[in-house]
Coordinates of C-alpha atoms and ligand atoms in Angstrom, one line a residue:
X1 CA 115.8 88.6 102.7
X2 CA 115.5 90.8 99.6
X3 CA 118.4 91.2 97.2
X4 CA 119.7 93.8 94.8
X5 CA 121.1 92.9 91.3
X6 CA 124.2 94.4 89.9
X7 CA 125.3 93.9 86.3
X8 CA 129.0 94.4 85.7
X9 CA 131.0 93.4 82.6
X10 CA 128.2 91.2 81.4
X11 CA 127.9 89.3 84.7
X12 CA 125.1 89.5 87.3
X13 CA 125.7 89.7 91.0
X14 CA 123.1 89.4 93.7
X15 CA 123.7 91.5 96.7
X16 CA 121.9 91.2 100.1
X17 CA 119.7 94.1 101.2
X18 CA 119.7 95.2 104.8
X19 CA 116.7 97.2 106.3
X20 CA 116.9 99.2 109.5
X21 CA 114.2 99.5 112.1
X22 CA 113.1 102.8 110.6
X23 CA 113.0 101.4 107.1
X24 CA 116.4 102.6 105.9
X25 CA 117.7 100.4 103.1
X26 CA 121.3 99.4 102.4
X27 CA 122.8 97.2 99.7
X28 CA 125.4 95.0 101.5
X29 CA 128.6 95.1 99.3
X30 CA 130.9 93.3 101.7
X31 CA 131.4 90.4 99.4
X32 CA 131.3 92.4 96.2
X33 CA 135.1 92.6 95.7
X34 CA 135.6 88.9 96.4
X35 CA 132.9 88.0 93.9
X36 CA 133.6 90.6 91.1
X37 CA 136.9 92.2 91.7
X38 CA 135.2 95.6 91.9
X39 CA 134.9 98.0 94.9
X40 CA 132.4 100.8 95.5
X41 CA 133.6 104.4 95.2
X42 CA 132.2 107.0 97.6
X43 CA 134.7 109.7 98.5
X44 CA 133.4 111.6 101.6
X45 CA 131.3 108.5 102.4
X46 CA 128.1 110.4 101.7
X47 CA 126.4 107.1 100.6
X48 CA 128.2 104.6 102.7
X49 CA 126.9 102.9 105.8
X50 CA 129.9 102.1 107.9
X51 CA 128.1 100.1 110.7
X52 CA 124.8 99.1 112.1
X53 CA 124.0 101.2 115.2
X54 CA 121.2 101.4 117.7
X55 CA 122.2 104.7 119.3
X56 CA 120.9 107.7 117.2
X57 CA 118.4 107.9 114.4
X58 CA 118.3 110.9 112.0
X59 CA 116.0 111.5 109.1
X60 CA 117.6 114.4 107.3
X61 CA 114.6 114.9 104.9
X62 CA 112.1 115.2 107.8
X63 CA 114.4 116.9 110.3
X64 CA 114.2 114.1 112.8
X65 CA 116.8 113.4 115.5
X66 CA 116.3 110.8 118.2
X67 CA 118.6 109.4 120.9
X68 CA 117.8 105.7 121.6
X69 CA 114.3 106.3 120.2
X70 CA 113.6 109.6 122.2
X71 CA 112.9 112.7 120.0
X72 CA 115.4 115.5 120.7
X73 CA 112.5 117.8 121.4
X74 CA 111.5 115.6 124.4
X75 CA 115.0 115.6 125.8
X76 CA 116.5 119.1 125.3
X77 CA 115.6 121.4 128.1
X78 CA 113.6 118.6 129.8
X79 CA 116.0 115.8 130.7
X80 CA 119.3 116.9 132.4
X81 CA 122.5 116.3 130.4
X82 CA 123.9 113.7 132.8
X83 CA 120.8 111.5 132.4
X84 CA 121.0 111.9 128.6
X85 CA 124.6 110.9 128.7
X86 CA 123.6 107.8 130.7
X87 CA 120.9 107.1 128.2
X88 CA 123.3 107.2 125.3
X89 CA 125.9 105.1 127.0
X90 CA 123.7 102.5 128.7
X91 CA 120.8 102.4 126.2
X92 CA 118.0 103.4 128.7
X93 CA 117.3 106.4 130.9
X94 CA 118.5 105.9 134.5
X95 CA 116.1 105.2 137.4
X96 CA 116.1 107.9 140.2
X97 CA 118.6 105.8 142.2
X98 CA 120.8 105.2 139.1
X99 CA 120.7 108.9 138.3
X100 CA 121.9 109.9 141.8
X101 CA 124.7 107.4 141.7
X102 CA 125.8 108.4 138.2
X103 CA 125.8 112.1 139.1
X104 CA 127.8 111.5 142.3
X105 CA 130.3 109.3 140.4
X106 CA 130.7 112.0 137.6
X107 CA 131.5 114.6 140.2
X108 CA 133.9 112.4 142.1
X109 CA 135.7 111.7 138.8
X110 CA 136.0 115.3 137.8
X111 CA 139.2 115.9 139.7
X112 CA 142.1 116.2 137.3
X113 CA 145.2 114.3 138.1
X114 CA 147.6 116.7 139.8
X115 CA 150.4 115.7 137.5
X116 CA 148.3 116.7 134.5
X117 CA 147.8 120.1 135.9
X118 CA 151.5 120.9 135.3
X119 CA 150.7 120.6 131.5
X120 CA 148.7 123.7 131.6
X121 CA 151.9 125.7 132.5
X122 CA 153.7 124.4 129.5
X123 CA 151.3 125.5 126.8
X124 CA 152.0 128.9 125.2
X125 CA 149.4 131.5 126.0
X126 CA 148.4 131.4 122.4
X127 CA 147.4 127.7 122.5
X128 CA 143.9 126.9 121.3
X129 CA 141.8 125.3 124.0
X130 CA 140.8 122.5 121.6
X131 CA 144.5 121.6 121.2
X132 CA 144.9 121.7 125.0
X133 CA 141.9 119.5 125.5
X134 CA 143.0 116.9 122.8
X135 CA 146.5 116.7 124.4
X136 CA 145.1 116.4 127.9
X137 CA 142.6 113.7 126.9
X138 CA 145.4 111.8 125.1
X139 CA 147.7 112.1 128.1
X140 CA 145.1 110.3 130.3
X141 CA 146.4 107.0 128.8
X142 CA 149.7 107.8 130.5
X143 CA 148.2 108.9 133.8
X144 CA 145.8 105.9 134.1
X145 CA 147.8 103.3 132.1
X146 CA 146.5 100.3 133.9
X147 CA 142.9 101.1 133.4
X148 CA 143.5 102.4 129.9
X149 CA 144.8 99.1 128.6
X150 CA 142.5 96.7 130.4
X151 CA 139.4 95.7 128.4
X152 CA 137.0 94.4 131.1
X153 CA 133.8 96.2 131.8
X154 CA 135.0 97.5 135.2
X155 CA 138.0 99.3 133.8
X156 CA 136.2 100.6 130.8
X157 CA 133.6 102.0 133.2
X158 CA 136.3 103.7 135.2
X159 CA 137.7 105.3 132.1
X160 CA 134.3 106.5 130.9
X161 CA 133.6 108.1 134.3
X162 CA 136.9 109.9 134.2
X163 CA 136.4 111.1 130.7
X164 CA 133.0 112.5 131.3
X165 CA 134.0 113.9 134.7
X166 CA 137.3 115.4 133.7
X167 CA 136.5 116.8 130.2
X168 CA 134.6 119.8 131.7
X169 CA 137.3 120.3 134.4
X170 CA 140.0 120.4 131.7
X171 CA 138.0 122.8 129.6
X172 CA 137.3 125.1 132.5
X173 CA 140.9 124.9 133.8
X174 CA 142.3 125.9 130.4
X175 CA 140.1 129.0 130.5
X176 CA 141.2 129.8 134.1
X177 CA 144.8 129.4 133.0
X178 CA 144.3 131.7 130.1
X179 CA 143.1 134.5 132.4
X180 CA 145.6 133.8 135.1
X181 CA 143.0 132.7 137.7
X182 CA 143.1 129.8 140.2
X183 CA 141.3 126.6 139.2
X184 CA 138.0 126.0 140.9
X185 CA 136.7 122.6 141.8
X186 CA 133.3 121.0 141.3
X187 CA 130.7 120.5 144.0
X188 CA 128.8 117.3 144.5
X189 CA 125.4 119.0 144.9
X190 CA 125.7 120.8 141.5
X191 CA 124.4 119.5 138.2
X192 CA 126.9 118.8 135.4
X193 CA 126.2 122.1 133.7
X194 CA 126.2 124.0 137.0
X195 CA 129.6 122.6 137.9
X196 CA 131.1 123.6 134.6
X197 CA 129.8 127.1 135.0
X198 CA 131.1 127.3 138.6
X199 CA 134.6 126.1 137.5
X200 CA 134.6 128.7 134.7
X201 CA 133.2 131.7 136.5
X202 CA 133.6 131.3 140.3
X203 CA 136.6 132.7 142.1
X204 CA 137.9 131.8 145.6
X205 CA 137.1 135.2 147.1
X206 CA 133.4 135.4 146.2
X207 CA 130.3 133.3 146.8
X208 CA 129.1 132.2 143.3
X209 CA 125.5 131.0 142.8
X210 CA 125.2 129.6 139.3
X211 CA 122.5 131.6 137.5
X212 CA 119.6 129.3 136.7
X213 CA 119.2 130.8 133.3
X214 CA 122.8 129.9 132.4
X215 CA 122.6 126.4 133.9
X216 CA 119.4 125.6 131.9
X217 CA 120.7 127.1 128.7
X218 CA 124.0 125.2 129.0
X219 CA 122.2 122.0 129.9
X220 CA 120.1 122.3 126.8
X221 CA 123.1 123.0 124.5
X222 CA 124.9 120.0 125.9
X223 CA 121.9 117.7 125.3
X224 CA 121.5 119.0 121.7
X225 CA 125.2 118.2 121.0
X226 CA 125.3 114.8 122.7
X227 CA 125.2 112.6 119.6
X228 CA 124.8 112.8 115.9
X229 CA 125.4 109.3 114.6
X230 CA 128.3 108.8 112.1
X231 CA 129.6 112.3 111.7
X232 CA 133.2 113.1 111.0
X233 CA 134.4 113.0 114.7
X234 CA 132.3 110.0 115.7
X235 CA 133.5 108.1 112.6
X236 CA 137.1 109.1 113.6
X237 CA 136.5 107.7 117.1
X238 CA 135.2 104.5 115.6
X239 CA 138.1 104.3 113.1
X240 CA 140.8 104.8 115.7
X241 CA 139.1 102.5 118.2
X242 CA 138.7 99.8 115.5
X243 CA 142.5 99.3 115.6
X244 CA 142.3 98.4 119.3
X245 CA 143.4 101.9 120.5
X246 CA 142.3 102.6 124.0
X247 CA 139.3 104.9 124.9
X248 CA 141.4 108.0 125.7
X249 CA 143.4 107.7 122.5
X250 CA 140.2 107.3 120.5
X251 CA 138.5 110.3 122.2
X252 CA 141.5 112.5 121.7
X253 CA 141.3 111.7 117.9
X254 CA 137.6 112.7 118.1
X255 CA 138.5 116.0 119.7
X256 CA 140.9 116.8 116.9
X257 CA 138.4 115.8 114.2
X258 CA 135.7 118.0 115.8
X259 CA 138.1 121.0 115.8
X260 CA 137.9 121.6 112.0
X261 CA 135.8 124.6 110.8
X262 CA 133.6 122.4 108.6
X263 CA 132.6 120.4 111.7
X264 CA 132.5 121.5 115.3
X265 CA 134.8 124.4 114.7
X266 CA 132.1 126.0 112.7
X267 CA 130.5 127.5 115.8
X268 CA 133.7 129.6 116.4
X269 CA 133.8 130.4 112.6
X270 CA 130.2 131.6 112.6
X271 CA 130.9 134.1 115.4
X272 CA 134.1 135.3 113.7
X273 CA 132.2 135.7 110.4
X274 CA 129.4 137.7 112.1
X275 CA 132.0 139.9 113.7
X276 CA 133.7 140.4 110.4
X277 CA 130.4 141.4 108.8
X278 CA 129.8 143.9 111.6
X279 CA 133.2 145.4 111.3
X280 CA 132.7 145.6 107.6
X281 CA 129.7 147.9 108.1
X282 CA 127.0 145.2 108.4
X283 CA 126.7 144.5 104.6
X284 CA 125.6 140.8 105.0
X285 CA 124.4 140.7 101.4
X286 CA 128.0 141.1 100.3
X287 CA 129.0 138.0 102.3
X288 CA 126.0 136.0 100.8
X289 CA 127.3 137.0 97.4
X290 CA 130.8 135.8 98.3
X291 CA 129.5 132.5 99.5
X292 CA 127.7 132.0 96.2
X293 CA 130.7 132.9 94.1
X294 CA 132.3 129.7 92.7
X295 CA 135.7 131.5 92.4
X296 CA 135.7 132.4 96.1
X297 CA 136.4 129.6 98.6
X298 CA 134.4 131.5 101.3
X299 CA 131.5 129.6 102.8
X300 CA 128.6 130.9 104.9
X301 CA 129.5 129.2 108.2
X302 CA 126.6 127.7 110.0
X303 CA 124.8 126.8 106.8
X304 CA 124.4 123.4 105.2
X305 CA 124.6 119.9 106.4
X306 CA 125.5 116.6 104.9
X307 CA 122.4 114.9 106.3
X308 CA 119.8 117.6 107.0
X309 CA 118.2 118.7 103.8
X310 CA 115.1 120.4 105.2
X311 CA 115.9 121.8 108.6
X312 CA 118.2 121.0 111.5
X313 CA 115.9 120.3 114.5
X314 CA 118.7 121.4 116.8
X315 CA 118.9 124.8 115.1
X316 CA 115.2 125.2 115.4
X317 CA 115.3 124.7 119.1
X318 CA 118.4 126.9 119.5
X319 CA 116.8 129.7 117.5
X320 CA 114.0 129.9 120.0
X321 CA 116.4 129.5 123.0
X322 CA 118.7 132.2 121.8
X323 CA 115.9 134.8 121.9
X324 CA 114.8 133.6 125.3
X325 CA 118.3 133.5 126.9
X326 CA 119.3 136.9 125.5
X327 CA 116.1 138.4 126.8
X328 CA 116.4 136.9 130.2
X329 CA 120.0 138.0 130.5
X330 CA 119.2 141.4 129.2
X331 CA 121.8 141.1 126.5
X332 CA 121.4 143.0 123.2
X333 CA 123.8 141.6 120.7
X334 CA 124.2 143.3 117.3
X335 CA 125.6 140.0 116.0
X336 CA 122.2 138.3 116.7
X337 CA 120.6 140.9 114.4
X338 CA 123.1 140.3 111.7
X339 CA 122.6 136.5 112.1
X340 CA 118.8 136.9 111.7
X341 CA 119.3 139.1 108.6
X342 CA 121.7 136.6 107.1
X343 CA 119.3 133.7 107.8
X344 CA 116.4 135.6 106.2
X345 CA 118.4 136.3 103.0
X346 CA 119.8 132.8 102.7
X347 CA 116.4 131.2 103.3
X348 CA 114.9 133.1 100.4
X349 CA 117.9 132.9 98.0
X350 CA 117.7 130.5 95.0
X351 CA 121.3 129.3 95.5
X352 CA 120.6 128.2 99.1
X353 CA 117.1 126.8 98.3
X354 CA 118.3 124.7 95.4
X355 CA 121.1 123.2 97.4
X356 CA 118.9 122.8 100.5
X357 CA 121.3 124.8 102.7
X358 CA 119.6 125.7 106.0
X359 CA 121.1 127.1 109.3
X360 CA 122.7 124.3 111.3
X361 CA 123.3 123.8 115.0
X362 CA 126.4 125.9 114.9
X363 CA 124.6 129.0 113.6
X364 CA 122.9 129.8 116.8
X365 CA 124.9 128.1 119.5
X366 CA 127.7 130.7 119.4
X367 CA 125.3 133.6 120.0
X368 CA 124.1 131.9 123.2
X369 CA 127.6 131.0 124.4
X370 CA 128.7 134.6 123.8
X371 CA 125.8 135.9 125.8
X372 CA 126.8 133.5 128.6
X373 CA 130.3 135.0 128.7
X374 CA 132.1 132.0 127.1
X375 CA 135.0 133.2 125.0
X376 CA 134.9 132.5 121.3
X377 CA 137.8 130.1 121.2
X378 CA 136.0 127.9 123.8
X379 CA 132.9 127.4 121.7
X380 CA 134.2 124.2 120.0
X381 CA 135.3 123.0 123.5
X382 CA 131.7 123.4 124.6
X383 CA 130.6 121.2 121.7
X384 CA 133.2 118.6 122.7
X385 CA 131.9 118.4 126.3
X386 CA 128.4 117.8 124.9
X387 CA 129.5 115.2 122.3
X388 CA 131.6 113.1 124.7
X389 CA 128.8 110.7 125.7
X390 CA 128.0 110.1 122.0
X391 CA 131.6 109.2 121.2
X392 CA 131.7 106.9 124.2
X393 CA 128.5 105.2 123.2
X394 CA 129.8 104.6 119.7
X395 CA 133.2 103.4 120.9
X396 CA 131.5 100.9 123.2
X397 CA 129.1 99.7 120.5
X398 CA 131.9 99.3 118.0
X399 CA 134.0 97.3 120.6
X400 CA 131.1 95.0 121.4
X401 CA 130.1 94.4 117.8
X402 CA 130.8 90.6 117.3
X403 CA 131.3 91.2 113.5
X404 CA 133.6 94.3 114.1
X405 CA 136.7 94.6 112.0
X406 CA 139.5 97.1 111.7
X407 CA 138.3 100.0 109.6
X408 CA 140.2 100.0 106.4
X409 CA 138.7 101.5 103.2
X410 CA 140.2 100.8 99.8
X411 CA 141.0 103.3 97.0
X412 CA 141.2 103.6 93.2
X413 CA 144.8 104.2 92.3
X414 CA 145.2 106.8 89.6
X415 CA 149.0 107.4 89.8
X416 CA 151.7 106.5 87.4
X417 CA 152.0 103.0 86.1
X418 CA 155.2 101.0 86.7
X419 CA 158.2 103.1 86.1
X420 CA 161.8 101.9 85.7
X421 CA 164.2 103.4 88.2
X422 CA 167.2 104.9 86.2
X423 CA 170.4 105.5 88.2
Ligands
CMC1 N1 127.9 128.2 101.9 C1 127.9 128.3 100.6 N2 127.8 127.2 99.8 C2 127.6 126.0 100.4 C3 127.7 125.9 101.8 C4 127.8 127.1 102.6 N3 127.9 127.0 103.9 N4 127.6 124.6 102.2 C5 127.5 123.9 101.0 N5 127.5 124.8 100.0 C6 127.4 124.4 98.5 C7 128.6 123.7 98.0 O1 129.5 124.6 97.5 C8 127.9 122.8 96.9 O2 127.7 123.6 95.8 P1 127.7 123.0 94.3 O3 126.7 121.9 94.3 O4 127.4 124.2 93.4 O5 129.1 122.5 94.1 C9 126.6 122.4 97.5 O6 126.3 123.5 98.4 C10 126.6 121.1 98.3 O7 127.5 121.2 99.3 P2 128.6 120.1 99.7 O8 129.9 120.7 99.9 O9 128.6 118.9 98.7 O10 128.0 119.6 101.1 P3 128.7 118.5 102.1 O11 127.7 117.6 102.5 O12 129.9 118.0 101.5 O13 129.2 119.5 103.3 C11 129.1 121.0 105.1 C12 128.4 119.8 104.4 C13 128.4 121.1 106.5 C14 130.6 120.6 105.4 C15 129.0 122.3 104.3 O14 127.6 122.6 104.1 C16 129.7 123.4 104.9 O15 130.9 123.5 104.7 N6 129.0 124.3 105.7 C17 129.7 125.4 106.4 C18 130.4 124.8 107.6 C19 129.5 124.4 108.8 O16 128.6 125.2 109.1 N7 129.7 123.2 109.3 C20 128.9 122.8 110.5 C21 128.0 121.6 110.1 S1 126.8 121.2 111.4 C22 127.6 120.7 112.8 C23 128.7 119.7 112.6 O17 128.6 118.7 111.9 O18 129.7 119.8 113.3

């Protein structure tokens, strides 16, 4: 095993070096404090490996994203979301028989507990669907308390199926509630994506055939969002789960972390920004200037990424898909034109080039969701439905890690020294 040498206060320390299967290198500092009294300092964890993982590989410099070894380009639009979810959670793609059983189980588990349905009535009409979703997922610990607390594989599997099955139902029901329509239930012969669309857009009085173009587009979007290694929400799921919190509690924390505009909430923020540019007369250059102004907190939503410093492969796929979907649906969206102009300016601007700020997944997803008829405040919910299998896979991996410990970073205290309390 190779080692790294650290020299501190005249003393030398040898630190083990870990190498991943794709050649990534890490200096193992686990014993550093015990040996030297020093800790590592890395606010925002931009240079910290929090775990070993065999789920997703990203090379941000080369724009590579792989789930369990499969390139995202080979999965998105080619392998249905339910199978990709199976891959992430189980480690391998399902056989035909396993895929059939998995799909049936997911549909059977998509029925929301009737007691939970009463919750929808209690939220104010102004409630954000992400908040409703986080609360509903959290409440599943109370509605399935026996399964939630038991740790054996059978009970964990039951919880996983409920989560994957119900997350799309809860999402669709919160939309139905917001427009005062009756909840629609899933059908066992529909795919995961088709069932979600049916629950969103079907009504009891009309026959609703899920448009293939919408089903395919949604399936692809869900696959593109299914996992992204140790991002903010996934790390939150692992952090919360590391204390022994149950699956539902950990997932609910993930939903809340994803909601923020710097993370999953960016897809809603992008659309709102494009709308603002349109209302302002379409002067996108003014907004680019605002984003570059250090005295202005405004950011160009949908640009930049902690890991991707070349291009986001999900954005590349979505850029193509957005043209195709809008064409097929016959939708002409002025916001797409603004998005393209903005992209063009940013891709050629010194500020963005220097900082390697490229369009990310959230830049184009909103345009497609909008064309599909999904309301803007549901965009981050769509991201959540896609990300659920990734969170589950990471929670399981964390739980099964024999060397796993509660996550508990340290700090450098910079507050007042000891003070005397005067009465
Ligand atoms: N617009 C303008 N300037 C930016 C932007 C942006 N969107 N993103 C980063 N910068 C600047 C930043 O001000 C900094 O400048 P300087 O070096 O002069 O101080 C430099 O670029 C480096 O940025 P950073 O803040 O150190 O980058 P980070 O890795 O901490 O943050 C990010 C990554 C994604 C939070 C950030 O790029 C951002 O806020 N983007 C907009 C929100 C967004 O689209 N988020 C979705 C991310 S992708 C999907 C997901 O993860 O959910």
